[in-house]
PDB file of C-alpha atoms in Angstrom:
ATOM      1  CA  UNK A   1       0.000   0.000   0.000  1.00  0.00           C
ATOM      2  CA  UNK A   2       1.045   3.779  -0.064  1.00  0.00           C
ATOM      3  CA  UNK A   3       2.374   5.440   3.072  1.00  0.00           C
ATOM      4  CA  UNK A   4       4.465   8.752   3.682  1.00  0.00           C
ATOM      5  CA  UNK A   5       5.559   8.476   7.422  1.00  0.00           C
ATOM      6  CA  UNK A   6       7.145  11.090   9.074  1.00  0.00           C
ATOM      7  CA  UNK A   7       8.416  10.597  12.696  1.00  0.00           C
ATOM      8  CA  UNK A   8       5.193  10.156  14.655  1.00  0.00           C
ATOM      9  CA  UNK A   9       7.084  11.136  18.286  1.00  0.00           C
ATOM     10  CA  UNK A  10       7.198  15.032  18.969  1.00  0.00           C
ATOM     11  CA  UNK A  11      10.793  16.262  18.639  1.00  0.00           C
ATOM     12  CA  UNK A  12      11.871  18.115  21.127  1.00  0.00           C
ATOM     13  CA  UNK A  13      15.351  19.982  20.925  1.00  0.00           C
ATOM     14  CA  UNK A  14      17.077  22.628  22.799  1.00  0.00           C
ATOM     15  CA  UNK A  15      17.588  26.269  21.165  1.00  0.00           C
ATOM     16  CA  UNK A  16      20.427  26.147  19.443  1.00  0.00           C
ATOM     17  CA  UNK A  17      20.418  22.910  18.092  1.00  0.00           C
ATOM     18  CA  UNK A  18      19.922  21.298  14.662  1.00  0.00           C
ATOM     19  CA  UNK A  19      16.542  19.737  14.185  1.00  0.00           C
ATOM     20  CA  UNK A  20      16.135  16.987  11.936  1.00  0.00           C
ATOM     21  CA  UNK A  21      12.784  15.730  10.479  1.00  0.00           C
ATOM     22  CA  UNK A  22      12.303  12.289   8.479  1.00  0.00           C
ATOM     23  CA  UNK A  23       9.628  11.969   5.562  1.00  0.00           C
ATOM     24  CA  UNK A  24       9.313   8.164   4.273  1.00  0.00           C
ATOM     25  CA  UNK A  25       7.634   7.033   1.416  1.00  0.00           C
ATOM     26  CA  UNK A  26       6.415   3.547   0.308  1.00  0.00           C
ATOM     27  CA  UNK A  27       4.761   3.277  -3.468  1.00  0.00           C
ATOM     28  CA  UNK A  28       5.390   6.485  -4.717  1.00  0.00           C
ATOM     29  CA  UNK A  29       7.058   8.030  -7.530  1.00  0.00           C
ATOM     30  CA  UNK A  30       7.826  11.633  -6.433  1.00  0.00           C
ATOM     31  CA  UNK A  31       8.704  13.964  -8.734  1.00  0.00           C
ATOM     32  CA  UNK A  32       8.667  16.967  -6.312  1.00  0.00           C
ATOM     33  CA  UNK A  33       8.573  16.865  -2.346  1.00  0.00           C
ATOM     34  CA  UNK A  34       7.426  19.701  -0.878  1.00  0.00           C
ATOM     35  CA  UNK A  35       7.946  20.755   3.250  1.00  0.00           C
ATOM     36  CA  UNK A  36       5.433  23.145   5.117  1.00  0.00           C
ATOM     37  CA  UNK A  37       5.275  24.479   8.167  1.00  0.00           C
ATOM     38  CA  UNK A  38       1.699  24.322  10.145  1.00  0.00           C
ATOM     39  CA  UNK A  39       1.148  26.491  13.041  1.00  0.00           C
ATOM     40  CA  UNK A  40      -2.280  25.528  15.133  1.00  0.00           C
ATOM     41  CA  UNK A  41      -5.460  26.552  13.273  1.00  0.00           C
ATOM     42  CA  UNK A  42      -3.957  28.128  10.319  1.00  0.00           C
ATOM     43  CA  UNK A  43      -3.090  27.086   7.051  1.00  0.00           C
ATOM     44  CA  UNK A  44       0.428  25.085   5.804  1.00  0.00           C
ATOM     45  CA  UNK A  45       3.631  27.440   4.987  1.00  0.00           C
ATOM     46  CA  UNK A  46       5.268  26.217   1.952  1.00  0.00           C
ATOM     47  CA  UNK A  47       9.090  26.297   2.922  1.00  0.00           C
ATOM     48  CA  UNK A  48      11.145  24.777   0.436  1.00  0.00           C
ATOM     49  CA  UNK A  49      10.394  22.355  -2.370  1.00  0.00           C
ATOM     50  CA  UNK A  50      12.964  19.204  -3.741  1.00  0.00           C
ATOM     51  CA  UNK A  51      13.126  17.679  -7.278  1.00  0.00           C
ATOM     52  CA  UNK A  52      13.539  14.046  -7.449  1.00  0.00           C
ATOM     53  CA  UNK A  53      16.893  14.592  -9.049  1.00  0.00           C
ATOM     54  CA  UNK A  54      18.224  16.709  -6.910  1.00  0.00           C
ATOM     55  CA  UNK A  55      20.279  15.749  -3.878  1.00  0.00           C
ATOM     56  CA  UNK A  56      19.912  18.891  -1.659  1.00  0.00           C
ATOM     57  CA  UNK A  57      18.310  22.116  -1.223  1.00  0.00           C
ATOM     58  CA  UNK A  58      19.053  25.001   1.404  1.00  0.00           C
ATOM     59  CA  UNK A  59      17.276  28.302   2.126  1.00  0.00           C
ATOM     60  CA  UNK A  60      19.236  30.377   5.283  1.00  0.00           C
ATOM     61  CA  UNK A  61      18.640  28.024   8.247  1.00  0.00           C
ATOM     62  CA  UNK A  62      16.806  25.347   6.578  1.00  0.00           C
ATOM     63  CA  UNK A  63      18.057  21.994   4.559  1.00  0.00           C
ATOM     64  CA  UNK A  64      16.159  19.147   2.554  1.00  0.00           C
ATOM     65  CA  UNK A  65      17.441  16.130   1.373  1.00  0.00           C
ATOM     66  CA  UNK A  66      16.091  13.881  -1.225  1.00  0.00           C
ATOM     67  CA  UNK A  67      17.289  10.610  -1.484  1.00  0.00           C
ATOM     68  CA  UNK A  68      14.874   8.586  -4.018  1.00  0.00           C
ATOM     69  CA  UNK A  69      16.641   5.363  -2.967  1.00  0.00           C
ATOM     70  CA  UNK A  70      16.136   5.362  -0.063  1.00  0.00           C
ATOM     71  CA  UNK A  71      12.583   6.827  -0.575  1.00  0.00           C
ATOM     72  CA  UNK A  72      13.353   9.404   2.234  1.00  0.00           C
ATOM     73  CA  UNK A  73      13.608  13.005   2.685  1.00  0.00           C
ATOM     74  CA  UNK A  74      14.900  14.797   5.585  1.00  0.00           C
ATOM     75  CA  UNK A  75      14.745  18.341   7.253  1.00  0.00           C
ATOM     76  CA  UNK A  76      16.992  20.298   8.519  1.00  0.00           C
ATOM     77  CA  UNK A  77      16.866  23.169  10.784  1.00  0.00           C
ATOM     78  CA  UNK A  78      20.193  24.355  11.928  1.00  0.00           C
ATOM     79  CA  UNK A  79      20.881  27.142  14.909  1.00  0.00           C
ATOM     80  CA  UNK A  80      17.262  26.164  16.085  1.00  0.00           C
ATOM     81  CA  UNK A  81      14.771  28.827  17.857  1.00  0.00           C
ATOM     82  CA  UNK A  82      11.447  28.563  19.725  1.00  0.00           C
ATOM     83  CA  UNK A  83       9.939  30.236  16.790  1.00  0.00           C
ATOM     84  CA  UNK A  84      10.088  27.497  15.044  1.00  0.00           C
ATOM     85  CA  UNK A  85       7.913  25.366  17.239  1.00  0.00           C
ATOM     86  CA  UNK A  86       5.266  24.009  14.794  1.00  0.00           C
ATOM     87  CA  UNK A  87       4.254  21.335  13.212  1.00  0.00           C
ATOM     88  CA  UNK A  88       6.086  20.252   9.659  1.00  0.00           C
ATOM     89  CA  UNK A  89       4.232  18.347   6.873  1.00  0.00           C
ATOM     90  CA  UNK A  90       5.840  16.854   4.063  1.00  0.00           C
ATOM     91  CA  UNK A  91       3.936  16.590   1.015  1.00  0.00           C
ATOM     92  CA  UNK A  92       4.623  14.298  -2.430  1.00  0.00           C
ATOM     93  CA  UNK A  93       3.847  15.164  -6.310  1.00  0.00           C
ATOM     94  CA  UNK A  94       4.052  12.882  -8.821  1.00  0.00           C
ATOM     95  CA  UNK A  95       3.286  14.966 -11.590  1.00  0.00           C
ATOM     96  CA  UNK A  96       5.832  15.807 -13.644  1.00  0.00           C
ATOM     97  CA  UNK A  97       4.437  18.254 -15.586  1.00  0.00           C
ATOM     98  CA  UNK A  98       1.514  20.174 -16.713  1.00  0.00           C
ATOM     99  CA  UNK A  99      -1.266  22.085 -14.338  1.00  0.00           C
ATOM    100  CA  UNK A 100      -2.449  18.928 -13.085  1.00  0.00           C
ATOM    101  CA  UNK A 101      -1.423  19.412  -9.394  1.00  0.00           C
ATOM    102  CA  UNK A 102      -2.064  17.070  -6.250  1.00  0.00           C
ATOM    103  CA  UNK A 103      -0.277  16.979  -2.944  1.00  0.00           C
ATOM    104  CA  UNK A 104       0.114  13.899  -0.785  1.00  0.00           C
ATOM    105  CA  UNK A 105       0.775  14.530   2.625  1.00  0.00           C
ATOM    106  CA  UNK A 106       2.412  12.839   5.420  1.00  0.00           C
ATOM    107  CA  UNK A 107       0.814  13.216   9.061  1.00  0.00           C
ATOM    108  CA  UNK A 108       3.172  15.932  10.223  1.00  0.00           C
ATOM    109  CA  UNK A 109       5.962  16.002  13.077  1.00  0.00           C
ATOM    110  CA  UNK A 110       5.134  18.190  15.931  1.00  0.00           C
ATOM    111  CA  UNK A 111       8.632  20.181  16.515  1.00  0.00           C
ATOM    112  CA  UNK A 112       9.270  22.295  20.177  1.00  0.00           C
ATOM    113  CA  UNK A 113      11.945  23.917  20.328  1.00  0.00           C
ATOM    114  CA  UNK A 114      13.020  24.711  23.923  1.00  0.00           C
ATOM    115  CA  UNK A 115      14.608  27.754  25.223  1.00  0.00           C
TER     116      UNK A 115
ATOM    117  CA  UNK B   1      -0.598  41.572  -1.914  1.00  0.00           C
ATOM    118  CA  UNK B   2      -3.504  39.871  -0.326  1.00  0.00           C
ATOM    119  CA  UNK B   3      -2.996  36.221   0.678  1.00  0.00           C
ATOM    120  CA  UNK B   4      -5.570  33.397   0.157  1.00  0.00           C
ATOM    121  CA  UNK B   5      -8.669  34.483   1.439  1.00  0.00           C
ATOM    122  CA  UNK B   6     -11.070  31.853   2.987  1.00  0.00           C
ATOM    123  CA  UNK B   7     -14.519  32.092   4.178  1.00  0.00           C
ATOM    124  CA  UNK B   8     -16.078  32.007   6.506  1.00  0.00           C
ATOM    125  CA  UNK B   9     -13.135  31.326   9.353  1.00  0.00           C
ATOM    126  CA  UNK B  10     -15.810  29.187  11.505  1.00  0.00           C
ATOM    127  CA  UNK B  11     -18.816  27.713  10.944  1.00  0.00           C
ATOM    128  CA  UNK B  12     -20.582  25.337  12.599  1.00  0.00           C
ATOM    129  CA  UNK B  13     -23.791  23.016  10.722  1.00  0.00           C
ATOM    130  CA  UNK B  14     -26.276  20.214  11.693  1.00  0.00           C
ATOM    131  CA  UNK B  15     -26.474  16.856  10.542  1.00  0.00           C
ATOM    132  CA  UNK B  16     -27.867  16.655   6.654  1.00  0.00           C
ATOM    133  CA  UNK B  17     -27.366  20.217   6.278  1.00  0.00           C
ATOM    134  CA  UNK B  18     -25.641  21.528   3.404  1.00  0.00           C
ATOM    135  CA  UNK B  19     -22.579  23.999   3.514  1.00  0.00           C
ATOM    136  CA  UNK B  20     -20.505  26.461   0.933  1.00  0.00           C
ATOM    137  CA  UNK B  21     -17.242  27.184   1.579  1.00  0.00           C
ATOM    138  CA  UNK B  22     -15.646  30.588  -0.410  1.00  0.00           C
ATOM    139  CA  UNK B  23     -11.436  30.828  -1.493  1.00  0.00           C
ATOM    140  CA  UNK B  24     -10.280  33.785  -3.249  1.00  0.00           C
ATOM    141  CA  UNK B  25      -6.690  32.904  -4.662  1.00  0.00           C
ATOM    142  CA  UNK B  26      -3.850  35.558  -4.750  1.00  0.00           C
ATOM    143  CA  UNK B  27      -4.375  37.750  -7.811  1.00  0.00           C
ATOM    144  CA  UNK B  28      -3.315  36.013 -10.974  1.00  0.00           C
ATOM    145  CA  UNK B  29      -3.036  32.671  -9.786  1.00  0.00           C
ATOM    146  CA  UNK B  30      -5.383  30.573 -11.898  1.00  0.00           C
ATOM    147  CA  UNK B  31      -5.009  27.278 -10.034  1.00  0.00           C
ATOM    148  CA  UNK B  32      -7.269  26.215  -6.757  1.00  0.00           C
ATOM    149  CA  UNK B  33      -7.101  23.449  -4.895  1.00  0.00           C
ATOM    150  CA  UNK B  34      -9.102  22.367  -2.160  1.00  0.00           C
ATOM    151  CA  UNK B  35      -8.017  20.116   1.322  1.00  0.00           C
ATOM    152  CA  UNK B  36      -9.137  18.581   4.433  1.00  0.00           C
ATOM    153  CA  UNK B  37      -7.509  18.350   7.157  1.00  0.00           C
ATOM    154  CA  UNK B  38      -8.712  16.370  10.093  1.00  0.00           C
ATOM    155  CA  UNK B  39      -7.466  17.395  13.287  1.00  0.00           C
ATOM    156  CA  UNK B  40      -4.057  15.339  13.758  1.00  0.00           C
ATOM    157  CA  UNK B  41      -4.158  14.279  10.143  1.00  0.00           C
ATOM    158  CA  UNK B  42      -2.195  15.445   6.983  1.00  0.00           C
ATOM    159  CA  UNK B  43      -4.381  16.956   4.564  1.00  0.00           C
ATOM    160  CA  UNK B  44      -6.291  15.047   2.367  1.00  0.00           C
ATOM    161  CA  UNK B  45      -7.046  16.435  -1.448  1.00  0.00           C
ATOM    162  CA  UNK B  46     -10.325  16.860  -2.450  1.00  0.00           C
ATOM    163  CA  UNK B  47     -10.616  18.779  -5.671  1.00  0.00           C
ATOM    164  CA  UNK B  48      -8.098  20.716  -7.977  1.00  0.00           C
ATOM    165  CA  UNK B  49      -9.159  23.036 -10.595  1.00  0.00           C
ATOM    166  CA  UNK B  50      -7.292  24.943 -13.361  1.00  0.00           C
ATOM    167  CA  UNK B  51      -8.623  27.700 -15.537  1.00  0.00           C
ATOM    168  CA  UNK B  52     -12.524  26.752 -14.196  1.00  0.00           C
ATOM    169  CA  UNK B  53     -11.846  23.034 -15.101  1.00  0.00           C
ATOM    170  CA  UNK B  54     -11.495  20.359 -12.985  1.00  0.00           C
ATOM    171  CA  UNK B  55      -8.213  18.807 -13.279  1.00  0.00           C
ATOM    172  CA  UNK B  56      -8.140  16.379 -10.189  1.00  0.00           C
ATOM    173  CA  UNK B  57     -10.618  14.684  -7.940  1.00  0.00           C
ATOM    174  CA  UNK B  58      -9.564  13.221  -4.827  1.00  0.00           C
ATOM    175  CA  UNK B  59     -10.981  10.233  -2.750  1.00  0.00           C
ATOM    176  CA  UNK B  60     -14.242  12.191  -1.377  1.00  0.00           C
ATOM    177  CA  UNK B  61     -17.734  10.932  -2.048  1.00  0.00           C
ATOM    178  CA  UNK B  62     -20.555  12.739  -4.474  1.00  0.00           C
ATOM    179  CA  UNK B  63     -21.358  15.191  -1.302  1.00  0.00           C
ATOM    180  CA  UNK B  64     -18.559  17.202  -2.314  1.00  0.00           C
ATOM    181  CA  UNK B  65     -18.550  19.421  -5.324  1.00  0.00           C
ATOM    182  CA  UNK B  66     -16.827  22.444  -6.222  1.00  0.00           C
ATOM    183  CA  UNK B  67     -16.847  24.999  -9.141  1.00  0.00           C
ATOM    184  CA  UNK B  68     -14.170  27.499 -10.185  1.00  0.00           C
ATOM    185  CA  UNK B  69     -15.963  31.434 -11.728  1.00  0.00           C
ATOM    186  CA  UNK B  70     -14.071  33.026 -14.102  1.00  0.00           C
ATOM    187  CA  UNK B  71     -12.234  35.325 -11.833  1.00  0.00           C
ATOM    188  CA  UNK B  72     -10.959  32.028 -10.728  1.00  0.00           C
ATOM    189  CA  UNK B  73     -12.084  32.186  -6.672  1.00  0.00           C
ATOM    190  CA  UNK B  74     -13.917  29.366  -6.302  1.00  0.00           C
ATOM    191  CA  UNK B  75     -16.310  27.555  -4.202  1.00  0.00           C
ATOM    192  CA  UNK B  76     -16.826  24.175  -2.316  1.00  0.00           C
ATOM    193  CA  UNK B  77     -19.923  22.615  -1.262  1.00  0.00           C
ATOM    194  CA  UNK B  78     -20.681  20.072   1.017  1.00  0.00           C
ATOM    195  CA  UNK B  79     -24.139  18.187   0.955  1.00  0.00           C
ATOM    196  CA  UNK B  80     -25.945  16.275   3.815  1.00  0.00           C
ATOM    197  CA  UNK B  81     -23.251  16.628   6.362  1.00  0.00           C
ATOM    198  CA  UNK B  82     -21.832  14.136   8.632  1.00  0.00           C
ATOM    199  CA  UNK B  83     -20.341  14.231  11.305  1.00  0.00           C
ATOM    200  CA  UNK B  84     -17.264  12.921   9.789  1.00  0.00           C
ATOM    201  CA  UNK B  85     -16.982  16.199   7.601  1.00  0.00           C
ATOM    202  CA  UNK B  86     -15.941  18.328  10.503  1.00  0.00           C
ATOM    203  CA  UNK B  87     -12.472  19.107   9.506  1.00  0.00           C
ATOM    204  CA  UNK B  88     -10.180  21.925   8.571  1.00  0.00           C
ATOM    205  CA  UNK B  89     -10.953  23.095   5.167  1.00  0.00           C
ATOM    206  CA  UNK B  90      -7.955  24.261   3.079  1.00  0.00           C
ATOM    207  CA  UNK B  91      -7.795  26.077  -0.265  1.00  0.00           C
ATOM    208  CA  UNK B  92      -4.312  26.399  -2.048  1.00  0.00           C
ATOM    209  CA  UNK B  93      -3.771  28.897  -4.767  1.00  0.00           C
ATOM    210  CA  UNK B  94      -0.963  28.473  -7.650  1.00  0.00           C
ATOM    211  CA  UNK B  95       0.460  30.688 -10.728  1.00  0.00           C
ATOM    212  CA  UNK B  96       3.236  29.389 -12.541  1.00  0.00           C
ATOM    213  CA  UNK B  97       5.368  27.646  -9.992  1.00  0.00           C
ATOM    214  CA  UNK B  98       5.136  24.596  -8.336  1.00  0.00           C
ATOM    215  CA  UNK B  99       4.076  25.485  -4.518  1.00  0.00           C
ATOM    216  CA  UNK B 100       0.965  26.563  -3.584  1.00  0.00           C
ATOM    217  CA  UNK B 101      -0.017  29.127  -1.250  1.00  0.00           C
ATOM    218  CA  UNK B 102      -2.507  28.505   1.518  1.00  0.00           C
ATOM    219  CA  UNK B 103      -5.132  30.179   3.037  1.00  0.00           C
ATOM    220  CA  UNK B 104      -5.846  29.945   6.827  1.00  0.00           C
ATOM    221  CA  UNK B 105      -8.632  27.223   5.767  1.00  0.00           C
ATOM    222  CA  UNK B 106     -12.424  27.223   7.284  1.00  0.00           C
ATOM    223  CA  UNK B 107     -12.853  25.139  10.815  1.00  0.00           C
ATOM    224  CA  UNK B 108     -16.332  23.606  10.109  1.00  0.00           C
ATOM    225  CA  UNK B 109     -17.977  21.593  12.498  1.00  0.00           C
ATOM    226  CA  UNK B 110     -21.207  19.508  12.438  1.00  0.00           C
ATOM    227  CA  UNK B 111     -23.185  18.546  15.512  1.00  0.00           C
TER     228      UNK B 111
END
């Protein structure tokens, strides 16, 4: 069957410190994975997006990794701050092309960071 | 630049009624797509449509229907509610690149 599993424990992590979040797929073809951020009772932050043939992507504090054999992502957030205490969805696409667009999403990992 | 605009922010419907929820995308963006999000849960996608077609239908029984107008905001409607339906619902605008942005969704709940 299809799964994305991200880690289903809360992370919880010291200010300061490098957060990392895992995104695993089973029976998908990704050609994009996408990371959000959710805070409570709003809507999902798009944060950076990954092609399936590309190894890594940064933006300032924050790092994905794609690694299509393994059929995992991770996320990265380095120098960590309690701002960034939210929950983090990863999302698949398996459309290559065109206008047809449909995101698969993992559960999300519930991140604290403490001060 | 306005966001996503969703409404309404709450609502709250009976059993077997029927409800429409309203998304305005960001200006220019001709792409919609609608989610639900259970509380907990990932989202889960409902509808996408492009240009006032439909170009993808998720998992969701015939209850669920949406249209796109030609200023492309667009509109989802939910028939004989269950219980089941009460959810976070999300609509996702897109222009030409390959993220959407979100709105802060509608919290509907049926009692």
């Amino acid at each position: 069957s299809q799964k994305i599993e991200q880690n289903s424990e809360a992370l919880n992590i010291q200010e300061g410190k490098t957060a990392t979040l895992t995104c695993n797929y089973t029976n998908y073809s990704p050609a994009y994975l996408q990371w959000y951020r959710q805070d409570p009772g709003r809507g999902p932050v798009f944060l950076l997006l990954i092609r399936e043939n590309e190894k890594e992507k940064r933006k300032e504090r924050l790092k994905v990794t794609f690694d299509t054999t393994l059929k995992q992502s991770l996320f990265h957030i380095t120098a960590s701050q309690p701002a960034d205490s939210a929950t983090y969805l990863c999302a698949l696409d398996e459309q290559k092309a065109g206008n047809n667009r449909k995101l698969i999403w993992g559960l999300g990992t519930s991140l604290a960071v403490n001060p | 630049d306005a966001g996503v605009t969703q409404s309404p922010t709450h609502l709250i419907k009976t059993r077997g009624q029927h409800v429409t929820l309203r998304c305005s995308p960001i200006s220019g963006h001709k792409s919609v797509s609608w989610y639900q999000q259970v509380l907990g849960q990932g989202p889960q996608f409902i509808f996408q449509y492009y240009e006032k077609e439909e170009r993808g239908r998720g998992n969701f029984p015939d209850r669920f229907s949406a249209r796109q107008f030609p200023n492309y905001s667009s509109e989802l409607n939910v028939n004989a509610l269950l219980l089941g339906d009460s959810a976070l619902y999300l609509c996702a605008s897109r222009g030409q690149g390959l993220a959407g942005t979100f709105g802060s969704g509608t919290r509907l709940t049926v009692v």
